[in-house]
Short mmCIF file of C-alpha atoms in Angstrom, two decimals:
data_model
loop_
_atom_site.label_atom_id
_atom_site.label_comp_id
_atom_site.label_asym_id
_atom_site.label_seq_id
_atom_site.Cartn_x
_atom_site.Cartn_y
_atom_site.Cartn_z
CA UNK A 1 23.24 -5.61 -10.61
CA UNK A 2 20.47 -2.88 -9.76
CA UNK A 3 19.45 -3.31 -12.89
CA UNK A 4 19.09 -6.71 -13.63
CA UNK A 5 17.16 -6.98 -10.25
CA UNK A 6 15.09 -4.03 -11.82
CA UNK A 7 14.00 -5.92 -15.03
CA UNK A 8 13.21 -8.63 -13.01
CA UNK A 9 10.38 -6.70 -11.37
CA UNK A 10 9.16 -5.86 -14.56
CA UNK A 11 9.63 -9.71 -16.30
CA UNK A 12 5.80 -10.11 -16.25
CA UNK A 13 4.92 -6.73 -18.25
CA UNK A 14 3.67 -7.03 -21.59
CA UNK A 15 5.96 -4.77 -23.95
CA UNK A 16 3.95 -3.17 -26.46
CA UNK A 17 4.32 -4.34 -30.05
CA UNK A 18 5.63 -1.83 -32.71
CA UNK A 19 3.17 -0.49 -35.13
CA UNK A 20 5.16 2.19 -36.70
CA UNK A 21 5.32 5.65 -35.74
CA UNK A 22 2.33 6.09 -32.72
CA UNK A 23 -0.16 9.17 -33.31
CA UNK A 24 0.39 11.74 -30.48
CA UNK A 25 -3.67 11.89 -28.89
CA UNK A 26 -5.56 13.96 -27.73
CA UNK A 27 -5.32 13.35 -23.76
CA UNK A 28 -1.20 13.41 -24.40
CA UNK A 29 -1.05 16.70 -26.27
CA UNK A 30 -3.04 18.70 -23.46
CA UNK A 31 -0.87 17.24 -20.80
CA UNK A 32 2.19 18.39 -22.89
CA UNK A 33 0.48 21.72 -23.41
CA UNK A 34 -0.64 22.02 -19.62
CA UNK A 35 3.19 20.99 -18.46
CA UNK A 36 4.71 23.61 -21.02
CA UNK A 37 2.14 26.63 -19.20
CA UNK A 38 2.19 25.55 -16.02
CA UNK A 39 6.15 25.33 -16.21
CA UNK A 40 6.41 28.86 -17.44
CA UNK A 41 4.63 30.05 -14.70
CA UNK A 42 6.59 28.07 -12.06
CA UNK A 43 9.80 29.67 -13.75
CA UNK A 44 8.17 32.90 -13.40
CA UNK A 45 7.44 32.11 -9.40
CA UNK A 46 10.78 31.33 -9.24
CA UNK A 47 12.37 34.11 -11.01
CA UNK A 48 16.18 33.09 -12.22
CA UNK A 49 16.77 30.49 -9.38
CA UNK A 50 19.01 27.64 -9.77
CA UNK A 51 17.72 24.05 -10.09
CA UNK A 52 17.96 22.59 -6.45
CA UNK A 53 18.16 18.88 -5.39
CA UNK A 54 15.78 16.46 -3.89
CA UNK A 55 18.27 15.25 -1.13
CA UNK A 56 17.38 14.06 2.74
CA UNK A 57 20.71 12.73 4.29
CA UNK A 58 19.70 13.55 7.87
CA UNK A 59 17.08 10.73 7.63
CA UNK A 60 19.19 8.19 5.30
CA UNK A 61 22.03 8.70 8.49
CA UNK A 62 18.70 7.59 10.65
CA UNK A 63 18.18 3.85 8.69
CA UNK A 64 19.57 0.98 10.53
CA UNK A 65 21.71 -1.59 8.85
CA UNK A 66 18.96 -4.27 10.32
CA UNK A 67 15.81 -4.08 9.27
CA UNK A 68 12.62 -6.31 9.72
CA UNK A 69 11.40 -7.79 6.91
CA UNK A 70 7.80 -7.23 4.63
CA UNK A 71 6.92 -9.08 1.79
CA UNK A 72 4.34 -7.77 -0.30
CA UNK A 73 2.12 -10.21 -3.15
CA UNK A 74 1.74 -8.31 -5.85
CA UNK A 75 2.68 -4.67 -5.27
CA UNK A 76 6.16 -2.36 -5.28
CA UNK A 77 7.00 0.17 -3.09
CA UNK A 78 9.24 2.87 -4.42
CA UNK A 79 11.25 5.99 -2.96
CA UNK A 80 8.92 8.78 -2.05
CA UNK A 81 5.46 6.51 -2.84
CA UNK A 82 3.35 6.34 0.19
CA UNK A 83 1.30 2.77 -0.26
CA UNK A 84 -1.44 1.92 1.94
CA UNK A 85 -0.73 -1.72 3.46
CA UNK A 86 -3.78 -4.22 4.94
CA UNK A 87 -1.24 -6.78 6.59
CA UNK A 88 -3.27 -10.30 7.78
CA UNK A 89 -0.13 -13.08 7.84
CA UNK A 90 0.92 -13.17 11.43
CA UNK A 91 4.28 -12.62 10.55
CA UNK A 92 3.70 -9.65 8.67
CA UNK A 93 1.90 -8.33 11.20
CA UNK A 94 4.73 -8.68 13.84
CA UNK A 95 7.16 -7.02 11.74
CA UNK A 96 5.51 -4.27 11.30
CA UNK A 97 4.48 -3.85 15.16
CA UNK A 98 8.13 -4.02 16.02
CA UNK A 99 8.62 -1.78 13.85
CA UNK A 100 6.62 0.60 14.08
CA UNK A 101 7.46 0.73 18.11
CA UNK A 102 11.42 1.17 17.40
CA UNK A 103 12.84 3.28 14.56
CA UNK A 104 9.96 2.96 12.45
CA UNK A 105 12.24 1.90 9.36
CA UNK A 106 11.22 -1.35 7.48
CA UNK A 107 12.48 -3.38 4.59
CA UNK A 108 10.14 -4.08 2.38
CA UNK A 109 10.68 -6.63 -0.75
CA UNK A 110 8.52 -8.12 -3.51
CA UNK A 111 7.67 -11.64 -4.00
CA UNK A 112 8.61 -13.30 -7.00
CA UNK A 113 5.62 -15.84 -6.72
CA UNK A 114 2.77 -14.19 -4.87
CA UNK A 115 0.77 -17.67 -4.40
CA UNK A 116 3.95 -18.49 -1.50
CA UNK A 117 1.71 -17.66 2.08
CA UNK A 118 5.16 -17.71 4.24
CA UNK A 119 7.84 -16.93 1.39
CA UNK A 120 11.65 -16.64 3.15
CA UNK A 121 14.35 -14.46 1.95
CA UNK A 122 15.19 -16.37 -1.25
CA UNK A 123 11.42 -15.80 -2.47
CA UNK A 124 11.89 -12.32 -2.62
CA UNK A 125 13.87 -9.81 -4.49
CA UNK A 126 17.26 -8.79 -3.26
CA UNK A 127 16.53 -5.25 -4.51
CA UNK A 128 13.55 -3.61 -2.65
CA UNK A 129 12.62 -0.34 -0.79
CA UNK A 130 13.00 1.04 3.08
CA UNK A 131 10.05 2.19 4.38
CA UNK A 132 9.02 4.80 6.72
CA UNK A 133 6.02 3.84 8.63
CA UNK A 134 3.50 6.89 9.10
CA UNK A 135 0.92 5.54 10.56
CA UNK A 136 -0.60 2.07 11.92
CA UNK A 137 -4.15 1.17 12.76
CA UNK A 138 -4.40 -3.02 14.08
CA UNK A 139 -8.07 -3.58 13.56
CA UNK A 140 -10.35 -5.42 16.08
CA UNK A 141 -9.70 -9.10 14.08
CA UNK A 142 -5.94 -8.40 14.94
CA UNK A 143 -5.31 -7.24 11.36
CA UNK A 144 -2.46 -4.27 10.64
CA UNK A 145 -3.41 -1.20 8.24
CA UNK A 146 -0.09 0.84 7.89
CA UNK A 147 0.83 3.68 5.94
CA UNK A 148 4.16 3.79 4.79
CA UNK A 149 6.32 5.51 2.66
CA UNK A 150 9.35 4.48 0.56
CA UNK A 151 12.55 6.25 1.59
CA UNK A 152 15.26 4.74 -0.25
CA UNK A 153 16.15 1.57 -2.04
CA UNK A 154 18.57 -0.99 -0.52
CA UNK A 155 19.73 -4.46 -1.05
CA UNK A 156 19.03 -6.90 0.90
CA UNK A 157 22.85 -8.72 2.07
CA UNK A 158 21.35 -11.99 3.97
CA UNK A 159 18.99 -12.40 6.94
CA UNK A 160 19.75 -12.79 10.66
CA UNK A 161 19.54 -16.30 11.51
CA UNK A 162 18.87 -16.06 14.69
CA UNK A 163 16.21 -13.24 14.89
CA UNK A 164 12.78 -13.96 16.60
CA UNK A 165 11.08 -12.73 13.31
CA UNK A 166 12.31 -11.79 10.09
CA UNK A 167 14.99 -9.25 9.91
CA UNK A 168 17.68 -8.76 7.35
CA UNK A 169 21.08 -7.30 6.69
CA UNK A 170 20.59 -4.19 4.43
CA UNK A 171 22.71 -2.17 2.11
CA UNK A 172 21.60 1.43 1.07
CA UNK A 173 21.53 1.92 -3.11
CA UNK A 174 22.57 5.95 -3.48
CA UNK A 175 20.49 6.99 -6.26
CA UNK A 176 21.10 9.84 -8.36
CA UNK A 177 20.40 13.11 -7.42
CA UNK A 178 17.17 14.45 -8.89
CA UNK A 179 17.05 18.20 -10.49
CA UNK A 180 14.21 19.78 -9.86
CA UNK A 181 13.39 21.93 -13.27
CA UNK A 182 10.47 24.21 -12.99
CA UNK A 183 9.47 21.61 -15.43
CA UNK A 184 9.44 18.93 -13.01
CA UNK A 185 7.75 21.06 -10.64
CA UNK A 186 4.53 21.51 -12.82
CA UNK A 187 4.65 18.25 -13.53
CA UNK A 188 4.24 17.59 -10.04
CA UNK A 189 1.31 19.86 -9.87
CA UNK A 190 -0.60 18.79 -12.49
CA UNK A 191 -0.25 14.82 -11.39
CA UNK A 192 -1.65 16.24 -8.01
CA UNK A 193 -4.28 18.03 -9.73
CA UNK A 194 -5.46 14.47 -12.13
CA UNK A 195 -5.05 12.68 -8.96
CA UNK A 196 -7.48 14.65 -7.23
CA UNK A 197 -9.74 14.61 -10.04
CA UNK A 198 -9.75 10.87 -9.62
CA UNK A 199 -10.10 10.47 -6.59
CA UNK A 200 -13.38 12.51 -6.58
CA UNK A 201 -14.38 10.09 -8.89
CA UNK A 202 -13.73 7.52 -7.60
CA UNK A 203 -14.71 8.14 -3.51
CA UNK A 204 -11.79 8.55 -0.76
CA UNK A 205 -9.41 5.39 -0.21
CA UNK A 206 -7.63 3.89 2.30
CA UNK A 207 -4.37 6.02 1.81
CA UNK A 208 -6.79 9.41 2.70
CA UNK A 209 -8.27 8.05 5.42
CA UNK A 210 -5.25 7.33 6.92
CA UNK A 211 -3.54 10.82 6.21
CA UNK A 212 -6.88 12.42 7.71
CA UNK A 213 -6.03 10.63 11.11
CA UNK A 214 -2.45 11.64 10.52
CA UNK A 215 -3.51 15.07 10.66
CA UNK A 216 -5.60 14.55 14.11
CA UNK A 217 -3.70 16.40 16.61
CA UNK A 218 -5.35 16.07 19.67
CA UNK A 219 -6.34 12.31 20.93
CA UNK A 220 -10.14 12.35 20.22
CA UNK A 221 -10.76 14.97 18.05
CA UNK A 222 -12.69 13.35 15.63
CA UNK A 223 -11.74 15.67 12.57
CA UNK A 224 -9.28 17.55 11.45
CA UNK A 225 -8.44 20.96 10.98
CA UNK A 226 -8.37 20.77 7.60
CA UNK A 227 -12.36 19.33 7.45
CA UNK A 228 -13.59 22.06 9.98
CA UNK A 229 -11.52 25.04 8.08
CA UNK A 230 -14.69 23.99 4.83
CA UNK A 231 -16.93 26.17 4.03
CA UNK A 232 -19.16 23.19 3.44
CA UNK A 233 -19.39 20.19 4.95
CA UNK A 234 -18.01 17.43 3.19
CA UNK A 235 -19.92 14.46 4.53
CA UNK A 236 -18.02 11.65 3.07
CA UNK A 237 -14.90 12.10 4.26
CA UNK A 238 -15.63 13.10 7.96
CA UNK A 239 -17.74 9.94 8.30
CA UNK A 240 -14.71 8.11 6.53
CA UNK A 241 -12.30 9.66 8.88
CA UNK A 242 -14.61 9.05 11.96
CA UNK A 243 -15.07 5.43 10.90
CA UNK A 244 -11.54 5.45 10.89
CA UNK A 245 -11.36 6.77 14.22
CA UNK A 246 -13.55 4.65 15.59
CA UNK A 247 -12.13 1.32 14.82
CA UNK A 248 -8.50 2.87 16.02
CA UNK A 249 -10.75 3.07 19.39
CA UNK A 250 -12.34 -0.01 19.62
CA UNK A 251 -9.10 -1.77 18.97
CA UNK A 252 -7.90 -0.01 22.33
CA UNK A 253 -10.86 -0.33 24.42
CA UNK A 254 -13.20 -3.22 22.77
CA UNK A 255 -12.23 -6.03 25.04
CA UNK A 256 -12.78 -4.14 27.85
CA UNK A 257 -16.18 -2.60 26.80
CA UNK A 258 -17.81 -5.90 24.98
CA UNK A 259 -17.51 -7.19 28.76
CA UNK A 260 -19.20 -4.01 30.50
CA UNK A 261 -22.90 -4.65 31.77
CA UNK A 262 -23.78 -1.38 29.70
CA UNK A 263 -23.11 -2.97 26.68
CA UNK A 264 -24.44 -6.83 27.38
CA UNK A 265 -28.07 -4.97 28.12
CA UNK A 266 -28.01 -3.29 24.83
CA UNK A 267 -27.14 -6.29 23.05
CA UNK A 268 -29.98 -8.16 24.64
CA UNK A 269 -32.74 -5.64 24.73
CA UNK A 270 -32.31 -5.09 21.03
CA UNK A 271 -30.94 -8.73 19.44
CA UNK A 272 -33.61 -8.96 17.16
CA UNK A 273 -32.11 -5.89 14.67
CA UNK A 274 -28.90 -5.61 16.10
CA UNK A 275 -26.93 -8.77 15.28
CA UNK A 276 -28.23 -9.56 12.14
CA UNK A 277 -27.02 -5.27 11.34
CA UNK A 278 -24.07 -5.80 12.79
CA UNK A 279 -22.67 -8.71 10.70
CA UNK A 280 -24.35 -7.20 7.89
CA UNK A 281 -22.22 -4.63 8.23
CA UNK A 282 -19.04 -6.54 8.98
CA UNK A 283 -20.02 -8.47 5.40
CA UNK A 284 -20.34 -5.18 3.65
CA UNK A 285 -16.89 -3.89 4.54
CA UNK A 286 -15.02 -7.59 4.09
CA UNK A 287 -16.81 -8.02 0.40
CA UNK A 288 -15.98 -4.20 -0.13
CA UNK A 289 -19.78 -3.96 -1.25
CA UNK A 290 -23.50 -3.68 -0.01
CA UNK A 291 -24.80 -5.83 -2.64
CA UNK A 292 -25.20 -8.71 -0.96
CA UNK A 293 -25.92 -10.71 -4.19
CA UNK A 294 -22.86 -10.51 -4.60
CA UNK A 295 -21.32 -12.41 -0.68
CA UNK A 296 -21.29 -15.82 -2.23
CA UNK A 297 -22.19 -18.19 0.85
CA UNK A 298 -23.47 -15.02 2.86
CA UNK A 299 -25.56 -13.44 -0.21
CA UNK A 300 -29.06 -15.11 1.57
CA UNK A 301 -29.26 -14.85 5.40
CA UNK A 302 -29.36 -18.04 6.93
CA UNK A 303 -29.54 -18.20 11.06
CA UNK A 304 -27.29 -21.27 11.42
CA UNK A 305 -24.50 -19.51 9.00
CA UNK A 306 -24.64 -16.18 10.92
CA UNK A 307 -24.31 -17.71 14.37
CA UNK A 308 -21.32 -19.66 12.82
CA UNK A 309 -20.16 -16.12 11.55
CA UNK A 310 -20.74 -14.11 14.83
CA UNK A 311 -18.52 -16.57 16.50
CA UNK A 312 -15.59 -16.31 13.93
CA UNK A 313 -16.43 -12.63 14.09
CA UNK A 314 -16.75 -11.81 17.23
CA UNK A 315 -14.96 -8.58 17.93
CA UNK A 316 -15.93 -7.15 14.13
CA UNK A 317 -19.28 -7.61 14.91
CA UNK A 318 -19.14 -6.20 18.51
CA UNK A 319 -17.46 -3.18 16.66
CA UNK A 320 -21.00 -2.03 14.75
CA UNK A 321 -22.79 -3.04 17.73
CA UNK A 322 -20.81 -1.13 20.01
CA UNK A 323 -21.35 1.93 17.78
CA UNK A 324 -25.00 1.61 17.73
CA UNK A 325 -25.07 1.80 21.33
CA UNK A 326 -23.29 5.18 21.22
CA UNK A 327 -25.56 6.20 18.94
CA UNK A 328 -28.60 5.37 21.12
CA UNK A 329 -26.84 6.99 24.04
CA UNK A 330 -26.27 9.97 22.22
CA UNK A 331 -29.48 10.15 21.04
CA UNK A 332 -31.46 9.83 24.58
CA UNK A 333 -28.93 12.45 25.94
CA UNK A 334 -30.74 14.79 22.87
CA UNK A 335 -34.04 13.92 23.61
CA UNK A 336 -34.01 14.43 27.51
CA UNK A 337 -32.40 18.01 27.22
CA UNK A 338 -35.38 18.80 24.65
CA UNK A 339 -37.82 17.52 27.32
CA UNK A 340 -36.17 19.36 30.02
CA UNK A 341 -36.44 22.59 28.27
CA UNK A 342 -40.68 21.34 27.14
CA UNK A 343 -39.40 20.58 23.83
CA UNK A 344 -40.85 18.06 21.77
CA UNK A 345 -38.89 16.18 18.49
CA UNK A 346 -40.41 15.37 16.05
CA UNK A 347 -38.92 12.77 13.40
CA UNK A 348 -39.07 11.41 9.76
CA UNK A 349 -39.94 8.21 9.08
CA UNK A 350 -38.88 7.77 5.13
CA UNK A 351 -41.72 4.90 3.02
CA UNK A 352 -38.98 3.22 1.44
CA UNK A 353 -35.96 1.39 2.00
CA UNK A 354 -32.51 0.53 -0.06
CA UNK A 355 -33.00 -2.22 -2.12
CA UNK A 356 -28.93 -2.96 -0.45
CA UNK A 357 -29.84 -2.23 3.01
CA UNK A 358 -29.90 -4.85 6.37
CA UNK A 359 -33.83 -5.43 6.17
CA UNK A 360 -33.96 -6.12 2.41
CA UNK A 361 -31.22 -9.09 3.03
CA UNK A 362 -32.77 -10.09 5.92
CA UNK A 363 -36.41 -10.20 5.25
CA UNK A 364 -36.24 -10.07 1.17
CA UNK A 365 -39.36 -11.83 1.40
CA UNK A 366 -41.38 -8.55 2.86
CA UNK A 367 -40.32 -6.49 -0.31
CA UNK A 368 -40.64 -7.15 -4.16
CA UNK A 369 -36.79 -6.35 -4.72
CA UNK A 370 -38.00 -6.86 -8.80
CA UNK A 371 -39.53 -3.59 -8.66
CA UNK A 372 -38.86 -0.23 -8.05
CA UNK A 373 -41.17 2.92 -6.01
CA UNK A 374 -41.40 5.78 -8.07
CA UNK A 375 -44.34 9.04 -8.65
CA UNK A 376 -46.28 9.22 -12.18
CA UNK A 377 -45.28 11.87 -14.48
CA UNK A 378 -46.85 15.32 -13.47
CA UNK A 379 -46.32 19.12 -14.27
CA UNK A 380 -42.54 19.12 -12.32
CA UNK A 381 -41.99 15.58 -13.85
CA UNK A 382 -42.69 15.06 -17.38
CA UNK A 383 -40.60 11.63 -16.98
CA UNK A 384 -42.50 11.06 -13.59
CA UNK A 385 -39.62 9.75 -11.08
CA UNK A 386 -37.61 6.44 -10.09
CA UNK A 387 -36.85 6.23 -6.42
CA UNK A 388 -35.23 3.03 -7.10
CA UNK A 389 -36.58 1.53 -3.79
CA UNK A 390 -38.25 -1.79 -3.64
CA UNK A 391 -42.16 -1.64 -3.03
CA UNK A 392 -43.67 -3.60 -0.08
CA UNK A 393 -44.97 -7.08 -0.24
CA UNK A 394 -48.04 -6.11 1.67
CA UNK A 395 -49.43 -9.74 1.62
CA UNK A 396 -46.70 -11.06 3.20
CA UNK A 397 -46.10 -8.67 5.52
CA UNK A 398 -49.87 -9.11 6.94
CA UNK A 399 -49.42 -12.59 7.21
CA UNK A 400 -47.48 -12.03 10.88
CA UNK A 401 -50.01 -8.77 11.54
CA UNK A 402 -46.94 -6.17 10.32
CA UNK A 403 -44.51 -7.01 12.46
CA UNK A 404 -41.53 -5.39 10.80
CA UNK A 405 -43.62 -1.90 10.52
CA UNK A 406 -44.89 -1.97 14.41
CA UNK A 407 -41.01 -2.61 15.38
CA UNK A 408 -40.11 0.31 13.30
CA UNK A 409 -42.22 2.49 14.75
CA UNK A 410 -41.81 1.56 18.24
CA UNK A 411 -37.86 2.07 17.92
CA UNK A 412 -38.36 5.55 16.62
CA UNK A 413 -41.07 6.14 19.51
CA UNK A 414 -37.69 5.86 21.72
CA UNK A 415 -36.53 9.08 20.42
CA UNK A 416 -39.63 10.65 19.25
CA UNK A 417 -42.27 11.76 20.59
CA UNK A 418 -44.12 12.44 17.12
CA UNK A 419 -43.04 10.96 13.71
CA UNK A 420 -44.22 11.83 10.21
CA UNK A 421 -44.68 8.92 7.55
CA UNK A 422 -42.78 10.55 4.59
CA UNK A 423 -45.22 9.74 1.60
CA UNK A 424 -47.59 7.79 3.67
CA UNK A 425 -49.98 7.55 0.69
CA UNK A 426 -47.85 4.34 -0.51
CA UNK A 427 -49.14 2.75 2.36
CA UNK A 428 -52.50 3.01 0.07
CA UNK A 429 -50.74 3.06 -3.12
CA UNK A 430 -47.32 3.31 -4.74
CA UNK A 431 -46.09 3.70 -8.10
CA UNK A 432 -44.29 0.85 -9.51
CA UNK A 433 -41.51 0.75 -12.10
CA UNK A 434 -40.12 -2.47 -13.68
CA UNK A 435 -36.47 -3.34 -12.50
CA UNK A 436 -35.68 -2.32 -16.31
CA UNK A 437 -37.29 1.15 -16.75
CA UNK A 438 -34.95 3.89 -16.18
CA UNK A 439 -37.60 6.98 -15.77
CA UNK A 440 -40.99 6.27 -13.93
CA UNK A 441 -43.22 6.97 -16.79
CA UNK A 442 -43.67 2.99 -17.85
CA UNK A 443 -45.00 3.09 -14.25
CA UNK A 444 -48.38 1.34 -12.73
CA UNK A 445 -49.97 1.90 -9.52
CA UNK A 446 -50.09 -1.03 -6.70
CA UNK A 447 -52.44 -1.94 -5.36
#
């Protein structure tokens, strides 16, 4: 029956076509070579020791025979996986609150048809996973992100009619007891190591920011001890894991702060730049992108479709807003100790701008987003250099007496009490690249 139920989740998988004997490559035969050495040397770390058993009945004896249920789309969970899970279905959602605030054991099942929104018991597979719920973030839209890890399979025997929410009748499945072979064991290690190696690639997801805050020991402590034991900073991943921290406190204390007469001033006194960042970040995040080509309906700002959005959004937005008025507190608090102690700050005020950023979807019409700022070729530069910023539309932007440069300026005169203009010759001239010129030397100055 396992079985059977097995195939099934695989029913949809293409199976490759025979084409006589398959060439071993190149990729295959170093993993093969790199499992061979590294096994040696586990054998060697483990001297003459006999194979041992993966094997955790103290928490199988833990697992309830009722469970609540979680249907996932399109994914699997399987014993020992930990899967990162964005829940938005309201039922969902409740299941894995009441969860998560009793034994912390779920049953989780695949659908057979993924397009069913509220699919009951006979939409899923009888054969599925119990999970372990590590951790679980609801964001400020009321959303769930949990982390959860499969502990054993089970079958699912029937559901409880009369439960408030889904919960089911479950059956463990005793699987077969895994040897663990110094072979196995650099196996393991070298799937860590490719996994790592991919993940630098490809930046840190979901699943990592989540373990970071697992690691958190201490409410508040913004990173872990495993970030402030590097010898260098790795900037992507803090910020990651404070983001993450962030939202976990805004979920706990937004309501209460969007209503505070600290925050309603901020708001106000800077409404001009803040709302339109604010859901500009809230778009970025939901479309998983800042190019904002790219946000169908939302790709060109409109006024009437962001007030419609701000209302939909309202706590998401209030998030990014709520964090810029940190940042502005913080930021004061810095500047009045230097003045207390006679010290003056002096900041950087950079010519250019991201062709992705806030201002270049709001105001596109300030910035010719077809080119690119650059330098000519020179002694360091043979190439000369691409920026890949946008160059100012100075017409435009003198047709309301540079508005968008004289609110700049005065925002950075709030924490500065002197500010350089980094390159402040392109406010004379700039060198400009076509959008399809990869080095700056096809250049041309402008004006």
């Amino acid at each position: 029956m396992v079985k059977k139920k097995d195939d099934e989740l695989l029913e949809q998988v293409d199976k490759p076509k025979k084409r006589g004997r398959p060439r071993k490559n190149k990729v295959l035969s170093e993993i093969e070579q790199a499992v061979s050495e590294a096994a040696a040397q586990s054998q060697a770390e483990q001297g003459e020791q006999d194979e041992y058993l993966i094997n955790d009945e103290a928490l199988l004896e833990q697992i309830p025979e009722e469970l609540g249920l979680l249907s996932l789309r399109e994914n699997v969970l399987f014993n020992s996986m930990i899967m990162p899970i964005y829940e938005t279905r309201e039922t969902g959602i409740e299941v894995i609150e009441k969860a998560y605030n009793s034994s912390k054991f779920i049953f989780i099942s695949a659908q057979k048809n993924s397009a069913v929104d509220t699919p009951k018991v006979s939409d899923l597979y009888e054969i599925g996973t119990v999970g372990l719920i590590l951790r679980m973030i609801k964001m400020p839209n009321g959303h769930i992100k949990a982390l959860i890890q499969g502990i054993s399979r089970a079958k699912c025997l029937g559901e409880i009619a009369k439960a408030s929410y889904p919960q089911v009748f479950i059956e463990l499945i005793k699987e077969k007891s895994v040897k663990i072979t110094p072979e196995v064991v650099a196996l393991t290690r070298l799937a860590r190591e490719y996994s790592e190696k991919i993940l630098q690639l490809r930046g840190v997801p979901i699943a990592e920011i989540m373990s970071i805050l697992m690691q958190v020991e201490e409410p508040g402590k913004l990173a872990p001890k495993e970030l402030n034991a590097l010898e260098d900073v790795d900037y992507e991943r803090v910020n990651n894991a404070k983001n993450a921290f962030t939202h976990e406190l805004f979920a706990e204390v937004g309501e209460k702060a969007v209503k505070s007469k600290e925050f309603k001033a901020f708001v106000k006194e800077n409404r001009e730049w803040l709302e339109p960042y604010a859901v500009y970040c809230v778009l970025r995040d939901a479309n998983g992108t800042a190019e904002f080509e790219k946000w169908g309906d939302m790709a060109r700002y409109d006024q009437k479709r962001v007030d419609a959005f701000v209302k939909e959004h309202a706590m998401e937005v209030a998030y990014h807003q709520w964090i810029q008025m940190h940042l502005a507190a913080q930021m004061s608090e810095v500047r009045d100790y230097c003045h207390s102690l006679k010290v003056a700050l002096k900041g950087d005020i950079p010519i250019g701008i991201s062709r992705m950023s806030a201002d270049a979807w709001l105001y596109p019409h300030l910035f010719n987003l077809d080119a690119q700022a650059g330098a000519p070729p020179d002694d360091f530069s043979v190439l000369g250099q691409n920026w890949g910023l946008p160059t100012y539309n100075w017409e435009e932007m003198g047709r309301d007496n540079f508005t968008w440069w004289k609110s700049r300026f005065r925002k950075m005169a709030e924490f500065f009490d002197v500010y350089r203009i980094d390159h402040v010759l392109g406010f004379f001239r700039i060198w400009q690249i076509p959008m399809n010129q990869m080095h700056g030397l096809l250049g041309m100055f402008n004006p």
